[in-house]
Amino acid sequence: MISLNNVHYRYEPEGIAALRGVSLEIKDGEYVALIGPNGCGKTTLIRHLNALLLPDKGSVEINGLDTKIAKHHTEIRSCVGMVFQNPDNQIIGMTVEEDVAFGPENLRLPAAKIKKRVAESLQRAGINDLATRNIENLSGGEKRLVAIAGVLAMNPRYIALDEPTAFLDPAAAARVLETMDNLHRAGVGIIHVTHKMEQAALAERVVVLNKGAVYLDATAAKVFAETKLLQQINLRLPQITQMLLKLKKSGLPVRTDIFDPDEAADYIGQLIKKK
Ligand SMILES: Nc1ncnc2c1ncn2[C@@H]1O[C@H](COP(=O)(O)OP(=O)(O)O)[C@@H](O)[C@H]1O
Ligand SMILES: [Mg+2]
């Protein structure tokens, strides 16, 4: 379990507080979306999950290990993998295999085990075909998947991803999201920082941060039903929710808790047929 208890963090002594009393528990295998206005503290929060940042006040515990204790850092960083906003910041190798091997090599695993880990990680990230490719020649989407494979090579229980589909075209973004979904199905906890509401709605749970504090924390259906509260912090609703709400306002008795386009189309189709 990941447990944040009243976490406060300030980058500069005189600057504004980036986190002001965040308390949050994330269970094993959960799929959580973390959303909120620009500058609300999303990146700062997930950097606390693998001890890249340490709280000024309060505590972060990963499976009971306090991030403030330096001797826990190796274990904590194996447990919570981090996919940074810019994959170039975490890709080190020349080729994909080389890069993915970097983590297990650092753990000083025997060569055969490293080879196996690399093969498994490429498989889990869906990029077997890229194994021998030169990193420089990869697309942005492929680089994200390499970063994910690199993290998987540490066998993490959770992966935190910071805007993993930023700057990707729709097809590449869909591939990254599908990989995240597959990992979740395989039992890996996912913490997905995003400003895309349609993507947030894919998570089991949506945590909204505002000004460094938890603003809402519930299922997607419950969070996106809070239209007024979301408006107050300038967050828009998923497009499908906007459409369903308009239909409802016009007098149609429609559900507004559907986020998948195909499901929404089926649902509306059924309503029309019934008329
Ligand atoms: N390296 C930094 N130095 C000083 N202030 C920072 C730094 N990184 C972020 N901040 C500030 O901390 C607050 C939270 O930022 P961040 O966690 O990046 O928000 P988000 O990811 O939600 O956009 C913002 O006010 C931001 O300007
Ligand atoms: Mg950010």
Coordinates of C-alpha atoms and ligand atoms in Angstrom, one line a residue:
M1 CA 0.0 0.0 0.0
I2 CA 1.0 3.6 -0.7
S3 CA 0.2 5.9 2.2
L4 CA 0.6 9.7 2.3
N5 CA -0.2 11.2 5.7
N6 CA -0.6 15.0 5.8
V7 CA 2.2 15.7 3.3
H8 CA 3.4 19.2 3.0
Y9 CA 6.1 20.4 0.5
R10 CA 7.6 23.7 -0.5
Y11 CA 10.3 24.0 -3.2
E12 CA 11.7 27.3 -1.8
P13 CA 11.6 28.4 1.8
E14 CA 9.8 31.7 0.8
G15 CA 7.8 30.2 -2.1
I16 CA 4.2 29.0 -2.1
A17 CA 3.5 25.5 -0.8
A18 CA 3.2 23.0 -3.6
L19 CA 1.6 20.4 -1.3
R20 CA -0.4 21.4 1.7
G21 CA -1.5 18.5 3.8
V22 CA -2.2 15.7 1.3
S23 CA -3.5 12.5 2.8
L24 CA -4.1 9.6 0.5
E25 CA -4.0 5.8 0.5
I26 CA -3.5 3.8 -2.7
K27 CA -4.1 0.1 -2.5
D28 CA -2.2 -2.6 -4.3
G29 CA -3.3 -3.0 -7.9
E30 CA -5.5 0.2 -7.9
Y31 CA -5.8 2.3 -11.0
V32 CA -5.9 5.9 -10.0
A33 CA -6.0 9.0 -12.1
L34 CA -4.6 12.2 -10.6
I35 CA -6.0 15.3 -12.2
G36 CA -6.2 19.0 -11.4
P37 CA -5.4 22.5 -12.7
N38 CA -1.9 23.3 -13.9
G39 CA 0.4 23.9 -11.0
C40 CA -1.8 22.1 -8.4
G41 CA 0.9 19.8 -7.4
K42 CA 0.4 16.6 -9.4
T43 CA 4.1 16.1 -10.4
T44 CA 5.2 17.1 -7.0
L45 CA 3.0 14.5 -5.4
I46 CA 4.1 11.6 -7.5
R47 CA 7.7 12.5 -7.0
H48 CA 7.1 11.8 -3.4
L49 CA 6.0 8.3 -4.2
N50 CA 9.6 7.1 -4.9
A51 CA 11.5 9.4 -2.6
L52 CA 12.7 11.8 -5.3
L53 CA 11.2 14.4 -3.0
L54 CA 10.7 14.1 0.7
P55 CA 7.9 15.8 2.7
D56 CA 8.7 18.9 4.8
K57 CA 6.0 17.7 7.1
G58 CA 4.0 14.6 7.3
S59 CA 5.1 11.2 5.8
V60 CA 5.0 9.0 2.8
E61 CA 5.1 5.2 3.4
I62 CA 5.5 2.6 0.6
N63 CA 4.5 -0.8 1.9
G64 CA 5.3 0.5 5.4
L65 CA 8.7 1.9 4.4
D66 CA 9.1 5.6 5.3
T67 CA 10.6 7.5 2.4
K68 CA 12.5 9.7 4.8
I69 CA 14.8 6.8 5.7
A70 CA 17.6 6.6 3.0
K71 CA 18.3 2.9 3.4
H72 CA 14.8 2.2 2.2
H73 CA 15.2 4.1 -1.1
T74 CA 16.4 1.2 -3.3
E75 CA 13.5 -1.0 -2.2
I76 CA 11.0 1.9 -2.5
R77 CA 12.2 2.7 -6.1
S78 CA 11.9 -0.9 -7.1
C79 CA 8.4 -0.9 -5.7
V80 CA 7.2 2.3 -7.3
G81 CA 8.4 2.9 -10.9
M82 CA 8.3 6.4 -12.3
V83 CA 7.6 7.3 -15.9
F84 CA 8.6 10.9 -16.3
Q85 CA 6.8 13.5 -18.4
N86 CA 9.7 13.6 -20.8
P87 CA 11.0 10.1 -21.7
D88 CA 14.3 11.5 -22.9
N89 CA 15.1 12.2 -19.2
Q90 CA 15.1 8.5 -18.3
I91 CA 16.4 6.7 -21.4
I92 CA 20.0 6.0 -21.0
G93 CA 21.0 3.1 -23.3
M94 CA 21.8 3.2 -27.0
T95 CA 19.5 0.4 -28.0
V96 CA 16.1 -0.5 -26.4
E97 CA 17.4 -3.8 -24.9
E98 CA 20.4 -2.0 -23.4
D99 CA 18.2 0.6 -21.9
V100 CA 15.8 -1.8 -20.4
A101 CA 18.7 -3.8 -18.9
F102 CA 20.0 -0.8 -17.1
G103 CA 17.8 -1.2 -14.0
P104 CA 18.4 -4.9 -13.4
E105 CA 22.1 -4.4 -14.1
N106 CA 22.1 -1.8 -11.3
L107 CA 20.5 -4.4 -9.0
R108 CA 23.5 -6.6 -9.9
L109 CA 21.3 -9.5 -11.0
P110 CA 23.1 -12.4 -12.8
A111 CA 23.3 -12.1 -16.6
A112 CA 20.8 -14.8 -17.4
K113 CA 18.2 -13.2 -15.0
I114 CA 18.8 -9.8 -16.6
K115 CA 18.2 -11.2 -20.0
K116 CA 15.0 -12.8 -18.9
R117 CA 13.8 -9.6 -17.2
V118 CA 14.5 -7.6 -20.3
A119 CA 12.6 -10.0 -22.5
E120 CA 9.6 -10.1 -20.1
S121 CA 9.5 -6.3 -19.7
L122 CA 9.6 -5.8 -23.5
Q123 CA 6.8 -8.3 -23.8
R124 CA 4.7 -6.7 -21.1
A125 CA 5.1 -3.2 -22.6
G126 CA 4.2 -4.7 -26.0
I127 CA 7.4 -3.8 -27.7
N128 CA 9.2 -7.1 -28.5
D129 CA 9.7 -5.9 -32.0
L130 CA 11.8 -2.9 -30.9
A131 CA 14.4 -4.8 -28.9
T132 CA 17.4 -4.1 -31.1
R133 CA 16.4 -0.7 -32.3
N134 CA 18.4 2.4 -31.7
I135 CA 16.6 4.7 -29.3
E136 CA 17.4 7.7 -31.4
N137 CA 15.3 6.5 -34.2
L138 CA 12.2 5.8 -32.2
S139 CA 9.0 7.8 -32.2
G140 CA 7.7 9.7 -29.1
G141 CA 5.1 6.9 -28.4
E142 CA 7.7 4.2 -28.8
K143 CA 10.0 6.0 -26.4
R144 CA 7.2 6.2 -23.8
L145 CA 6.8 2.4 -24.1
V146 CA 10.6 1.9 -23.7
A147 CA 10.4 4.0 -20.5
I148 CA 7.6 1.9 -19.3
A149 CA 9.5 -1.3 -20.1
G150 CA 12.6 0.1 -18.3
V151 CA 10.4 0.6 -15.2
L152 CA 8.9 -2.9 -15.5
A153 CA 12.3 -4.4 -15.5
M154 CA 12.5 -3.5 -11.8
N155 CA 9.3 -5.6 -11.2
P156 CA 7.4 -2.7 -9.6
R157 CA 4.1 -3.1 -7.8
Y158 CA 3.1 0.4 -8.9
I159 CA 3.9 2.6 -11.8
A160 CA 3.3 6.3 -11.6
L161 CA 3.2 8.0 -15.0
D162 CA 3.3 11.8 -15.5
E163 CA 1.2 12.8 -18.5
P164 CA 2.3 9.7 -20.5
T165 CA 0.4 10.6 -23.6
A166 CA 1.5 14.3 -23.9
F167 CA 2.6 15.2 -27.4
L168 CA 1.5 11.8 -28.8
D169 CA -0.8 11.3 -31.7
P170 CA -4.1 9.5 -31.0
A171 CA -2.8 6.1 -32.2
A172 CA 0.3 6.3 -30.1
A173 CA -1.6 7.5 -27.1
A174 CA -4.1 4.6 -27.4
R175 CA -1.2 2.2 -27.5
V176 CA 0.3 3.6 -24.2
L177 CA -3.2 3.6 -22.6
E178 CA -3.7 0.0 -23.7
T179 CA -0.4 -1.0 -22.2
M180 CA -1.3 0.7 -18.9
D181 CA -4.6 -1.2 -18.9
N182 CA -2.9 -4.5 -19.6
L183 CA -0.5 -3.9 -16.7
H184 CA -3.4 -3.0 -14.4
R185 CA -5.1 -6.3 -15.4
A186 CA -1.9 -8.1 -14.5
G187 CA -2.1 -6.6 -11.0
V188 CA 0.2 -3.6 -11.3
G189 CA -1.0 -0.5 -9.5
I190 CA -1.3 2.5 -11.9
I191 CA -1.1 6.2 -10.9
H192 CA -1.8 8.2 -14.0
V193 CA -1.3 12.0 -13.9
T194 CA -3.2 13.5 -16.7
H195 CA -5.1 16.6 -17.8
K196 CA -7.2 14.7 -20.2
M197 CA -10.6 14.0 -18.7
E198 CA -11.4 11.3 -21.1
Q199 CA -8.3 9.4 -20.0
A200 CA -9.0 10.1 -16.3
A201 CA -12.4 8.5 -16.7
L202 CA -10.6 5.2 -17.6
A203 CA -9.3 4.9 -14.0
E204 CA -11.1 3.1 -11.2
R205 CA -10.7 6.1 -9.0
V206 CA -10.1 9.8 -9.7
V207 CA -8.3 12.0 -7.3
V208 CA -8.6 15.7 -8.0
L209 CA -5.9 18.0 -6.6
N210 CA -6.3 21.7 -6.2
K211 CA -3.8 24.1 -4.8
G212 CA -1.7 21.3 -3.3
A213 CA -4.7 19.6 -1.5
V214 CA -7.1 16.7 -2.3
Y215 CA -10.2 18.4 -3.7
L216 CA -12.2 15.3 -4.7
D217 CA -11.5 11.6 -4.4
A218 CA -14.1 9.1 -5.8
T219 CA -15.0 7.0 -8.8
A220 CA -15.0 8.7 -12.2
A221 CA -18.8 8.7 -12.2
K222 CA -19.0 10.4 -8.9
V223 CA -16.2 12.9 -9.6
F224 CA -17.6 13.9 -13.0
A225 CA -21.0 14.3 -11.5
E226 CA -19.6 17.2 -9.4
T227 CA -20.0 19.6 -12.3
K228 CA -20.1 22.8 -10.2
L229 CA -17.1 21.9 -8.0
L230 CA -15.1 21.1 -11.2
Q231 CA -16.2 24.3 -12.9
Q232 CA -15.0 26.3 -9.8
I233 CA -11.5 25.1 -10.5
N234 CA -11.8 25.4 -14.3
L235 CA -11.7 21.7 -15.0
R236 CA -13.8 20.6 -17.9
L237 CA -15.9 17.5 -18.1
P238 CA -15.2 14.5 -20.5
Q239 CA -16.9 15.3 -23.8
I240 CA -19.3 12.4 -23.5
T241 CA -20.4 13.7 -20.1
Q242 CA -21.0 17.1 -21.6
M243 CA -23.1 15.6 -24.3
L244 CA -25.1 13.4 -21.9
L245 CA -25.7 16.3 -19.6
K246 CA -27.0 18.4 -22.4
L247 CA -29.4 15.7 -23.4
K248 CA -30.6 15.4 -19.8
K249 CA -31.1 19.2 -19.6
S250 CA -33.2 19.1 -22.7
G251 CA -35.6 16.8 -20.8
L252 CA -34.3 13.3 -21.9
P253 CA -34.0 10.9 -19.0
V254 CA -30.4 9.8 -19.8
R255 CA -27.7 8.4 -17.6
T256 CA -24.6 10.6 -17.4
D257 CA -22.1 8.1 -16.0
I258 CA -21.0 6.6 -19.2
F259 CA -17.5 7.5 -20.4
D260 CA -16.7 5.0 -23.2
P261 CA -17.7 6.3 -26.6
D262 CA -18.9 2.9 -27.9
E263 CA -20.9 2.2 -24.7
A264 CA -22.5 5.7 -25.0
A265 CA -23.4 5.1 -28.6
D266 CA -25.0 1.7 -27.7
Y267 CA -26.9 3.3 -24.8
I268 CA -28.3 6.2 -26.9
G269 CA -29.1 3.8 -29.7
Q270 CA -31.2 1.6 -27.3
L271 CA -33.0 4.7 -26.1
I272 CA -33.9 5.8 -29.6
K273 CA -35.1 2.3 -30.5
K274 CA -37.4 2.2 -27.5
K275 CA -39.2 5.4 -28.5
Ligands
LIG1 N1 11.5 22.9 -9.4 C1 10.6 23.8 -8.9 N2 11.0 24.9 -8.2 C2 10.1 25.8 -7.7 N3 8.8 25.7 -7.8 C3 8.3 24.6 -8.4 C4 9.2 23.6 -9.0 N4 8.4 22.6 -9.6 C5 7.1 23.0 -9.4 N5 7.1 24.2 -8.7 C6 5.8 24.9 -8.2 O1 5.1 24.0 -7.4 C7 3.7 24.0 -7.7 C8 3.2 22.6 -8.1 O2 3.9 22.3 -9.3 P1 3.7 20.9 -10.0 O3 3.7 19.8 -9.0 O4 4.6 20.8 -11.2 O5 2.2 21.0 -10.6 P2 1.4 20.2 -11.7 O6 2.2 19.0 -12.1 O7 0.1 19.8 -11.1 O8 1.3 21.1 -12.9 C9 3.6 25.1 -8.8 O9 3.2 26.3 -8.1 C10 4.9 25.1 -9.4 O10 5.1 26.4 -10.0
MG2 MG 3.0 18.3 -13.8

